[in-house]
mmCIF file of C-alpha atoms and ligand atoms in Angstrom:
data_model
loop_
_atom_site.group_PDB
_atom_site.id
_atom_site.type_symbol
_atom_site.label_atom_id
_atom_site.label_comp_id
_atom_site.label_asym_id
_atom_site.label_seq_id
_atom_site.Cartn_x
_atom_site.Cartn_y
_atom_site.Cartn_z
ATOM 1 C CA MET A 1 14.540 -32.436 -26.022
ATOM 2 C CA LYS A 2 16.544 -29.715 -24.338
ATOM 3 C CA LYS A 3 15.513 -27.302 -27.058
ATOM 4 C CA ILE A 4 11.847 -28.177 -26.588
ATOM 5 C CA THR A 5 12.156 -27.640 -22.826
ATOM 6 C CA ILE A 6 13.727 -24.221 -23.378
ATOM 7 C CA VAL A 7 11.023 -23.234 -25.857
ATOM 8 C CA LEU A 8 8.344 -24.395 -23.430
ATOM 9 C CA SER A 9 9.981 -22.527 -20.544
ATOM 10 C CA VAL A 10 10.148 -19.352 -22.586
ATOM 11 C CA ALA A 11 6.522 -19.818 -23.650
ATOM 12 C CA PHE A 12 5.614 -20.429 -20.024
ATOM 13 C CA LEU A 13 7.428 -17.328 -18.809
ATOM 14 C CA PHE A 14 5.767 -15.325 -21.547
ATOM 15 C CA PHE A 15 2.399 -16.682 -20.400
ATOM 16 C CA ILE A 16 3.126 -15.786 -16.781
ATOM 17 C CA GLY A 17 4.281 -12.342 -17.926
ATOM 18 C CA SER A 18 0.996 -11.809 -19.772
ATOM 19 C CA VAL A 19 -0.981 -12.787 -16.707
ATOM 20 C CA ILE A 20 1.104 -10.454 -14.580
ATOM 21 C CA THR A 21 0.686 -7.403 -16.752
ATOM 22 C CA LEU A 22 -3.012 -8.156 -16.905
ATOM 23 C CA HIS A 23 -3.673 -7.978 -13.187
ATOM 24 C CA ALA A 24 -1.770 -5.159 -11.516
ATOM 25 C CA TRP A 25 -1.702 -5.319 -7.689
ATOM 26 C CA GLY A 26 -3.237 -8.748 -8.134
ATOM 27 C CA PHE A 27 -6.908 -9.332 -7.495
ATOM 28 C CA TRP A 28 -6.305 -9.549 -3.758
ATOM 29 C CA GLY A 29 -4.581 -6.158 -3.582
ATOM 30 C CA HIS A 30 -7.070 -4.244 -5.708
ATOM 31 C CA HIS A 31 -10.035 -5.730 -3.855
ATOM 32 C CA LYS A 32 -8.494 -4.850 -0.509
ATOM 33 C CA ILE A 33 -7.579 -1.274 -1.494
ATOM 34 C CA ASN A 34 -11.090 -0.433 -2.716
ATOM 35 C CA ARG A 35 -12.788 -2.149 0.206
ATOM 36 C CA LEU A 36 -10.743 -0.551 2.974
ATOM 37 C CA ALA A 37 -10.913 2.878 1.297
ATOM 38 C CA VAL A 38 -14.610 2.886 2.257
ATOM 39 C CA PHE A 39 -13.689 2.955 5.955
ATOM 40 C CA THR A 40 -11.474 6.025 5.488
ATOM 41 C CA LEU A 41 -14.513 8.152 4.582
ATOM 42 C CA PRO A 42 -16.407 10.488 6.902
ATOM 43 C CA ASP A 43 -20.160 10.128 7.296
ATOM 44 C CA PRO A 44 -22.575 10.453 5.569
ATOM 45 C CA LEU A 45 -20.462 9.471 2.568
ATOM 46 C CA LYS A 46 -19.151 6.415 4.397
ATOM 47 C CA SER A 47 -22.614 5.017 5.024
ATOM 48 C CA PHE A 48 -23.405 5.435 1.307
ATOM 49 C CA TYR A 49 -20.281 3.520 0.219
ATOM 50 C CA GLU A 50 -20.758 0.925 2.954
ATOM 51 C CA LYS A 51 -24.097 -0.031 1.479
ATOM 52 C CA HIS A 52 -22.253 -0.822 -1.752
ATOM 53 C CA ILE A 53 -18.968 -2.069 -0.345
ATOM 54 C CA ASP A 54 -19.271 -5.457 -2.051
ATOM 55 C CA PHE A 55 -19.826 -3.798 -5.431
ATOM 56 C CA ILE A 56 -16.833 -1.476 -4.884
ATOM 57 C CA THR A 57 -14.729 -4.498 -3.896
ATOM 58 C CA ASP A 58 -15.842 -6.870 -6.647
ATOM 59 C CA HIS A 59 -15.449 -4.288 -9.399
ATOM 60 C CA ALA A 60 -11.991 -3.142 -8.296
ATOM 61 C CA VAL A 61 -10.446 -5.304 -11.013
ATOM 62 C CA ASP A 62 -12.805 -4.429 -13.879
ATOM 63 C CA PRO A 63 -10.236 -2.170 -15.572
ATOM 64 C CA ASP A 64 -7.781 -5.087 -15.767
ATOM 65 C CA LEU A 65 -10.474 -7.373 -17.134
ATOM 66 C CA ARG A 66 -11.306 -4.776 -19.795
ATOM 67 C CA ARG A 67 -7.742 -4.798 -21.103
ATOM 68 C CA ASN A 68 -8.510 -7.661 -23.447
ATOM 69 C CA LEU A 69 -11.634 -5.976 -24.747
ATOM 70 C CA SER A 70 -10.403 -2.498 -25.573
ATOM 71 C CA LYS A 71 -7.104 -1.412 -27.056
ATOM 72 C CA ASN A 72 -7.407 1.954 -25.299
ATOM 73 C CA GLU A 73 -7.652 0.414 -21.854
ATOM 74 C CA GLY A 74 -4.039 -0.626 -21.207
ATOM 75 C CA VAL A 75 -2.514 2.869 -21.311
ATOM 76 C CA ARG A 76 -4.738 4.071 -18.484
ATOM 77 C CA HIS A 77 -2.884 1.916 -15.945
ATOM 78 C CA TYR A 78 0.634 3.353 -16.132
ATOM 79 C CA ILE A 79 3.061 5.972 -17.356
ATOM 80 C CA ASP A 80 6.463 5.077 -18.808
ATOM 81 C CA ALA A 81 8.217 8.035 -17.261
ATOM 82 C CA GLU A 82 11.775 7.460 -18.598
ATOM 83 C CA ILE A 83 10.560 8.375 -22.067
ATOM 84 C CA TYR A 84 10.475 11.987 -20.929
ATOM 85 C CA GLY A 85 14.116 12.263 -19.922
ATOM 86 C CA ASN A 86 16.212 12.040 -16.783
ATOM 87 C CA ALA A 87 13.852 14.152 -14.708
ATOM 88 C CA PRO A 88 10.533 13.166 -16.295
ATOM 89 C CA PHE A 89 8.353 14.660 -13.595
ATOM 90 C CA ASP A 90 9.961 18.038 -14.136
ATOM 91 C CA SER A 91 9.977 17.976 -17.917
ATOM 92 C CA LEU A 92 6.513 16.545 -18.513
ATOM 93 C CA PRO A 93 3.814 19.260 -18.272
ATOM 94 C CA LYS A 94 1.077 18.354 -15.825
ATOM 95 C CA LEU A 95 -1.869 19.440 -17.968
ATOM 96 C CA TRP A 96 -2.816 17.255 -20.945
ATOM 97 C CA LYS A 97 -3.079 20.250 -23.269
ATOM 98 C CA ASP A 98 0.465 21.383 -22.450
ATOM 99 C CA ALA A 99 1.923 17.869 -22.443
ATOM 100 C CA SER A 100 0.344 17.004 -25.793
ATOM 101 C CA LYS A 101 1.699 20.230 -27.248
ATOM 102 C CA LYS A 102 5.210 19.400 -26.063
ATOM 103 C CA TYR A 103 5.253 15.650 -26.829
ATOM 104 C CA LYS A 104 2.270 15.039 -29.193
ATOM 105 C CA ALA A 105 -0.857 13.188 -28.084
ATOM 106 C CA ASP A 106 0.263 10.008 -29.902
ATOM 107 C CA THR A 107 3.376 9.799 -27.716
ATOM 108 C CA LEU A 108 1.396 10.317 -24.525
ATOM 109 C CA MET A 109 -1.113 7.686 -25.646
ATOM 110 C CA LYS A 110 1.678 5.257 -26.351
ATOM 111 C CA TYR A 111 3.518 5.619 -23.054
ATOM 112 C CA GLY A 112 0.629 5.821 -20.649
ATOM 113 C CA ILE A 113 -1.992 8.300 -19.510
ATOM 114 C CA ASN A 114 -2.635 7.258 -15.898
ATOM 115 C CA PRO A 115 -2.664 10.719 -14.225
ATOM 116 C CA TRP A 116 -4.853 12.329 -16.878
ATOM 117 C CA TYR A 117 -7.255 9.429 -16.879
ATOM 118 C CA ILE A 118 -7.615 9.617 -13.093
ATOM 119 C CA ASP A 119 -8.346 13.312 -13.517
ATOM 120 C CA SER A 120 -11.032 12.688 -16.125
ATOM 121 C CA LEU A 121 -12.675 10.102 -13.852
ATOM 122 C CA MET A 122 -12.688 12.685 -11.059
ATOM 123 C CA THR A 123 -14.659 15.054 -13.299
ATOM 124 C CA GLN A 124 -17.084 12.243 -14.174
ATOM 125 C CA LEU A 125 -17.496 11.163 -10.558
ATOM 126 C CA THR A 126 -18.158 14.726 -9.422
ATOM 127 C CA GLN A 127 -20.821 15.065 -12.117
ATOM 128 C CA ALA A 128 -22.413 11.726 -11.208
ATOM 129 C CA PHE A 129 -22.680 12.862 -7.570
ATOM 130 C CA ARG A 130 -24.120 16.195 -8.675
ATOM 131 C CA ASP A 131 -26.771 14.379 -10.735
ATOM 132 C CA TYR A 132 -27.480 11.808 -8.003
ATOM 133 C CA LYS A 133 -26.601 9.028 -10.443
ATOM 134 C CA ILE A 134 -25.865 6.349 -7.916
ATOM 135 C CA GLU A 135 -24.947 3.426 -10.163
ATOM 136 C CA ILE A 136 -22.669 5.535 -12.335
ATOM 137 C CA ALA A 137 -20.986 7.047 -9.262
ATOM 138 C CA LEU A 138 -20.310 3.579 -7.887
ATOM 139 C CA SER A 139 -18.865 2.146 -11.040
ATOM 140 C CA ILE A 140 -16.627 5.201 -11.579
ATOM 141 C CA SER A 141 -15.544 4.972 -7.931
ATOM 142 C CA ALA A 142 -14.532 1.335 -8.380
ATOM 143 C CA ASP A 143 -12.532 2.195 -11.519
ATOM 144 C CA LEU A 144 -10.939 5.235 -9.908
ATOM 145 C CA GLY A 145 -9.777 3.085 -6.984
ATOM 146 C CA HIS A 146 -8.125 0.733 -9.448
ATOM 147 C CA TYR A 147 -6.158 3.389 -11.345
ATOM 148 C CA ILE A 148 -5.077 5.170 -8.140
ATOM 149 C CA GLY A 149 -3.965 1.783 -6.814
ATOM 150 C CA ASP A 150 -1.913 1.231 -9.966
ATOM 151 C CA ALA A 151 -0.264 4.649 -9.602
ATOM 152 C CA HIS A 152 1.174 3.467 -6.271
ATOM 153 C CA VAL A 153 3.026 0.567 -7.890
ATOM 154 C CA PRO A 154 6.599 1.680 -8.702
ATOM 155 C CA LEU A 155 6.841 -0.518 -11.797
ATOM 156 C CA HIS A 156 3.745 1.167 -13.246
ATOM 157 C CA THR A 157 5.898 4.250 -13.792
ATOM 158 C CA SER A 158 8.630 2.539 -15.780
ATOM 159 C CA ILE A 159 9.138 1.261 -19.287
ATOM 160 C CA ASN A 160 10.978 -1.629 -17.613
ATOM 161 C CA TYR A 161 7.630 -2.528 -16.047
ATOM 162 C CA ASP A 162 8.326 -6.238 -15.670
ATOM 163 C CA GLY A 163 12.104 -6.122 -15.410
ATOM 164 C CA GLN A 164 12.149 -7.331 -19.016
ATOM 165 C CA LEU A 165 14.985 -4.933 -19.913
ATOM 166 C CA THR A 166 17.205 -6.037 -17.033
ATOM 167 C CA GLY A 167 16.700 -9.806 -17.086
ATOM 168 C CA GLN A 168 14.211 -9.681 -14.198
ATOM 169 C CA LYS A 169 11.048 -10.774 -15.951
ATOM 170 C CA GLY A 170 8.359 -11.702 -13.452
ATOM 171 C CA ILE A 171 9.294 -9.039 -10.889
ATOM 172 C CA HIS A 172 6.055 -7.138 -11.536
ATOM 173 C CA GLY A 173 3.849 -9.976 -10.336
ATOM 174 C CA LEU A 174 6.244 -10.840 -7.529
ATOM 175 C CA TRP A 175 6.055 -7.321 -6.070
ATOM 176 C CA GLU A 176 2.386 -6.586 -6.489
ATOM 177 C CA SER A 177 0.694 -10.004 -6.411
ATOM 178 C CA ARG A 178 2.788 -12.750 -4.854
ATOM 179 C CA ILE A 179 4.083 -10.750 -1.863
ATOM 180 C CA PRO A 180 0.711 -9.266 -0.828
ATOM 181 C CA GLU A 181 -0.996 -12.592 -1.349
ATOM 182 C CA ILE A 182 1.447 -14.326 0.999
ATOM 183 C CA MET A 183 1.863 -11.587 3.582
ATOM 184 C CA GLY A 184 -1.169 -9.331 3.161
ATOM 185 C CA ASP A 185 -3.219 -10.846 5.953
ATOM 186 C CA LYS A 186 -0.617 -9.653 8.441
ATOM 187 C CA TYR A 187 -0.405 -6.118 7.043
ATOM 188 C CA ASN A 188 -1.378 -3.125 9.106
ATOM 189 C CA LEU A 189 -3.355 -1.185 6.501
ATOM 190 C CA TYR A 190 -4.615 1.626 8.687
ATOM 191 C CA ALA A 191 -3.380 4.932 7.329
ATOM 192 C CA GLY A 192 -5.791 7.450 8.778
ATOM 193 C CA LYS A 193 -8.867 9.060 7.313
ATOM 194 C CA ALA A 194 -9.612 10.528 3.915
ATOM 195 C CA SER A 195 -9.010 14.225 3.449
ATOM 196 C CA TYR A 196 -9.898 16.825 0.847
ATOM 197 C CA ILE A 197 -7.486 17.122 -2.099
ATOM 198 C CA ALA A 198 -7.268 20.694 -3.368
ATOM 199 C CA ASP A 199 -5.739 19.697 -6.713
ATOM 200 C CA PRO A 200 -6.436 16.061 -7.688
ATOM 201 C CA LEU A 201 -4.306 16.172 -10.851
ATOM 202 C CA ALA A 202 -1.318 17.498 -8.887
ATOM 203 C CA GLU A 203 -1.923 14.762 -6.315
ATOM 204 C CA SER A 204 -1.819 12.059 -9.026
ATOM 205 C CA TRP A 205 1.493 13.439 -10.243
ATOM 206 C CA LYS A 206 2.807 13.455 -6.685
ATOM 207 C CA ILE A 207 1.846 9.795 -6.231
ATOM 208 C CA LEU A 208 3.525 8.828 -9.513
ATOM 209 C CA ARG A 209 6.670 10.817 -8.773
ATOM 210 C CA GLU A 210 7.010 8.995 -5.474
ATOM 211 C CA SER A 211 6.393 5.601 -7.107
ATOM 212 C CA TYR A 212 8.992 6.402 -9.746
ATOM 213 C CA SER A 213 11.543 7.252 -7.063
ATOM 214 C CA GLU A 214 11.067 3.737 -5.663
ATOM 215 C CA LYS A 215 11.359 1.700 -8.849
ATOM 216 C CA ASP A 216 15.173 1.536 -8.721
ATOM 217 C CA SER A 217 14.988 -0.053 -5.262
ATOM 218 C CA VAL A 218 12.400 -2.532 -6.508
ATOM 219 C CA LEU A 219 14.750 -3.630 -9.282
ATOM 220 C CA SER A 220 18.142 -3.362 -7.606
ATOM 221 C CA LEU A 221 17.144 -5.121 -4.376
ATOM 222 C CA GLN A 222 16.012 -8.144 -6.346
ATOM 223 C CA CYS A 223 19.348 -8.195 -8.207
ATOM 224 C CA LYS A 224 21.158 -8.015 -4.880
ATOM 225 C CA MET A 225 19.139 -10.921 -3.549
ATOM 226 C CA GLU A 226 19.720 -13.068 -6.615
ATOM 227 C CA ASP A 227 23.459 -12.956 -5.870
ATOM 228 C CA THR A 228 23.021 -15.065 -2.761
ATOM 229 C CA PHE A 229 19.621 -16.763 -2.959
ATOM 230 C CA PRO A 230 19.860 -20.479 -3.921
ATOM 231 C CA ILE A 231 18.459 -20.573 -7.443
ATOM 232 C CA ASP A 232 16.941 -24.052 -7.021
ATOM 233 C CA LYS A 233 14.758 -22.657 -4.227
ATOM 234 C CA LYS A 234 13.345 -19.790 -6.291
ATOM 235 C CA TYR A 235 10.366 -21.601 -7.802
ATOM 236 C CA ILE A 236 7.911 -24.249 -6.715
ATOM 237 C CA MET A 237 5.431 -26.203 -8.794
ATOM 238 C CA ILE A 238 1.762 -26.107 -7.821
ATOM 239 C CA THR A 239 -1.255 -27.862 -9.257
ATOM 240 C CA LYS A 240 -4.113 -25.658 -10.333
ATOM 241 C CA ASN A 241 -7.690 -26.924 -10.635
ATOM 242 C CA ASP A 242 -6.416 -30.422 -9.867
ATOM 243 C CA THR A 243 -4.849 -30.731 -13.303
ATOM 244 C CA VAL A 244 -2.549 -27.996 -14.582
ATOM 245 C CA LYS A 245 0.899 -27.792 -13.033
ATOM 246 C CA ILE A 246 2.336 -24.303 -12.911
ATOM 247 C CA GLN A 247 5.565 -22.856 -11.642
ATOM 248 C CA ILE A 248 5.378 -19.970 -9.183
ATOM 249 C CA VAL A 249 7.893 -18.067 -7.074
ATOM 250 C CA SER A 250 8.424 -19.845 -3.755
ATOM 251 C CA GLU A 251 7.218 -18.356 -0.514
ATOM 252 C CA ARG A 252 10.777 -18.398 0.797
ATOM 253 C CA TYR A 253 11.966 -16.270 -2.130
ATOM 254 C CA ALA A 254 9.028 -13.840 -1.849
ATOM 255 C CA ARG A 255 9.614 -13.430 1.888
ATOM 256 C CA ALA A 256 13.331 -12.823 1.430
ATOM 257 C CA TYR A 257 12.664 -10.173 -1.221
ATOM 258 C CA ASN A 258 9.975 -8.585 0.925
ATOM 259 C CA SER A 259 12.337 -8.243 3.843
ATOM 260 C CA LEU A 260 14.900 -6.497 1.630
ATOM 261 C CA LEU A 261 12.132 -4.141 0.474
ATOM 262 C CA ASN A 262 11.675 -3.255 4.138
ATOM 263 C CA GLY A 263 7.874 -3.103 4.128
ATOM 264 C CA MET A 264 7.548 -1.149 0.882
ATOM 265 C CA VAL A 265 4.624 -3.199 -0.471
ATOM 266 C CA GLU A 266 2.649 -2.802 2.750
ATOM 267 C CA ARG A 267 3.467 0.911 2.936
ATOM 268 C CA LYS A 268 2.370 1.546 -0.641
ATOM 269 C CA MET A 269 -0.843 -0.354 -0.164
ATOM 270 C CA ARG A 270 -1.659 1.605 2.992
ATOM 271 C CA LYS A 271 -1.017 4.859 1.155
ATOM 272 C CA ALA A 272 -3.174 3.759 -1.796
ATOM 273 C CA ILE A 273 -6.131 3.048 0.518
ATOM 274 C CA VAL A 274 -6.203 6.506 2.048
ATOM 275 C CA GLU A 275 -5.631 8.176 -1.330
ATOM 276 C CA VAL A 276 -8.559 6.317 -2.916
ATOM 277 C CA GLY A 277 -10.831 7.420 -0.065
ATOM 278 C CA SER A 278 -9.546 10.987 -0.397
ATOM 279 C CA PHE A 279 -10.259 11.120 -4.141
ATOM 280 C CA TRP A 280 -13.825 9.810 -3.656
ATOM 281 C CA TYR A 281 -14.389 12.257 -0.808
ATOM 282 C CA THR A 282 -13.018 15.162 -2.860
ATOM 283 C CA ALA A 283 -15.381 14.426 -5.781
ATOM 284 C CA TRP A 284 -18.319 14.400 -3.377
ATOM 285 C CA VAL A 285 -17.261 17.692 -1.750
ATOM 286 C CA ASN A 286 -16.725 19.276 -5.164
ATOM 287 C CA ALA A 287 -20.232 18.174 -6.132
ATOM 288 C CA GLY A 288 -21.555 20.229 -3.195
ATOM 289 C CA LYS A 289 -21.898 17.324 -0.716
ATOM 290 C CA PRO A 290 -25.140 15.966 -2.217
ATOM 291 C CA THR A 291 -27.454 14.092 0.156
ATOM 292 C CA ILE A 292 -26.962 10.982 -1.910
ATOM 293 C CA ASN A 293 -28.249 8.608 0.771
ATOM 294 C CA GLU A 294 -31.735 10.031 0.374
ATOM 295 C CA PHE A 295 -31.773 8.875 -3.241
ATOM 296 C CA ASP A 296 -30.425 5.448 -2.440
ATOM 297 C CA ARG A 297 -33.004 2.895 -1.434
ATOM 298 C CA THR A 298 -30.458 0.228 -0.493
ATOM 299 C CA ILE A 299 -30.826 -0.943 3.086
ATOM 300 C CA LEU A 300 -28.291 -3.188 4.764
ATOM 301 C CA ALA A 301 -29.440 -6.044 6.963
ATOM 302 C CA PRO A 302 -28.525 -5.468 10.644
ATOM 303 C CA GLU A 303 -26.149 -8.461 10.619
ATOM 304 C CA THR A 304 -24.321 -7.023 7.588
ATOM 305 C CA THR A 305 -23.974 -3.663 9.350
ATOM 306 C CA LYS A 306 -22.570 -5.464 12.379
ATOM 307 C CA LYS A 307 -20.059 -7.408 10.238
ATOM 308 C CA LEU A 308 -18.900 -4.199 8.550
ATOM 309 C CA SER A 309 -18.474 -2.450 11.838
ATOM 310 C CA ASP A 310 -16.331 -5.364 13.103
ATOM 311 C CA GLU A 311 -14.290 -5.231 9.899
ATOM 312 C CA GLU A 312 -13.777 -1.496 10.334
ATOM 313 C CA SER A 313 -12.688 -1.978 13.955
ATOM 314 C CA ARG A 314 -10.110 -4.554 12.877
ATOM 315 C CA TRP A 315 -8.793 -2.154 10.221
ATOM 316 C CA LEU A 316 -8.663 0.724 12.734
ATOM 317 C CA SER A 317 -6.604 -1.395 15.112
ATOM 318 C CA GLY A 318 -4.239 -2.405 12.316
ATOM 319 C CA LYS A 319 -5.342 -6.031 12.033
HETATM 320 ZN ZN1 ZN B 1 -4.381 -1.969 -13.614
#
């Protein structure tokens, strides 16, 4: 009986792990990042994105949903930096052609291509703006927001992405899903307005370098907490869809970990929002600031415009 319970627990943890790696930042986080990034934009680009804010929000998680459909999808969401030595962001060349010469394309493909993929989407988005291809521009924008969001998650830069190498399996989902889902409504996510990025590829590397510098805190602070936190209070059972019982990390545990992290999750999310807006804005500027609104026949109902303006005001005041 005991053996069966252990097997089931392991199977359960494996299942939870699979779910976690599938949905980085959680649905809530990705939706929020893409949605609020719209308000960082200057007009007239903002009014274009506002007309499609629900599309940009809803499709923020498409890249995670595609992971099951394409074997090439997964590697776009991360980079396992440790593979490239003790100072990976110094030793790994920034350009794909140089990096693939030094480490072989197969190696790069195996350990994650997040910064280069963001860069290729920037080229595609710029071209879509140039060609006034509205639907393509919107779907690339939604994807781009997702991958930039992922780059802000410290564990997306590490081969120990779910604490599986240090006995901390589940930490990925705890950091990027459970904490924002519990505390996100109280976050102040205002981080200023979008600005032009002179070198988007360099900016992606900068974001990843910063995330990488935070992954040791993410891991070590949880270890520190485990020393004192009562283990029987770590998980709670919940019933899903009225039938399935699942075990999740308790709110008490998530809150305790969050307070040790000292606002890191909120800070990273805020940063991701303004970066996503800045990347979209940069693609539009690089396309020559096309008058894209003139080609877009979408018209928002006055009550929708009013709701968006209220939402923007709440974001501006940090609510
Ligand atoms: Zn992802």
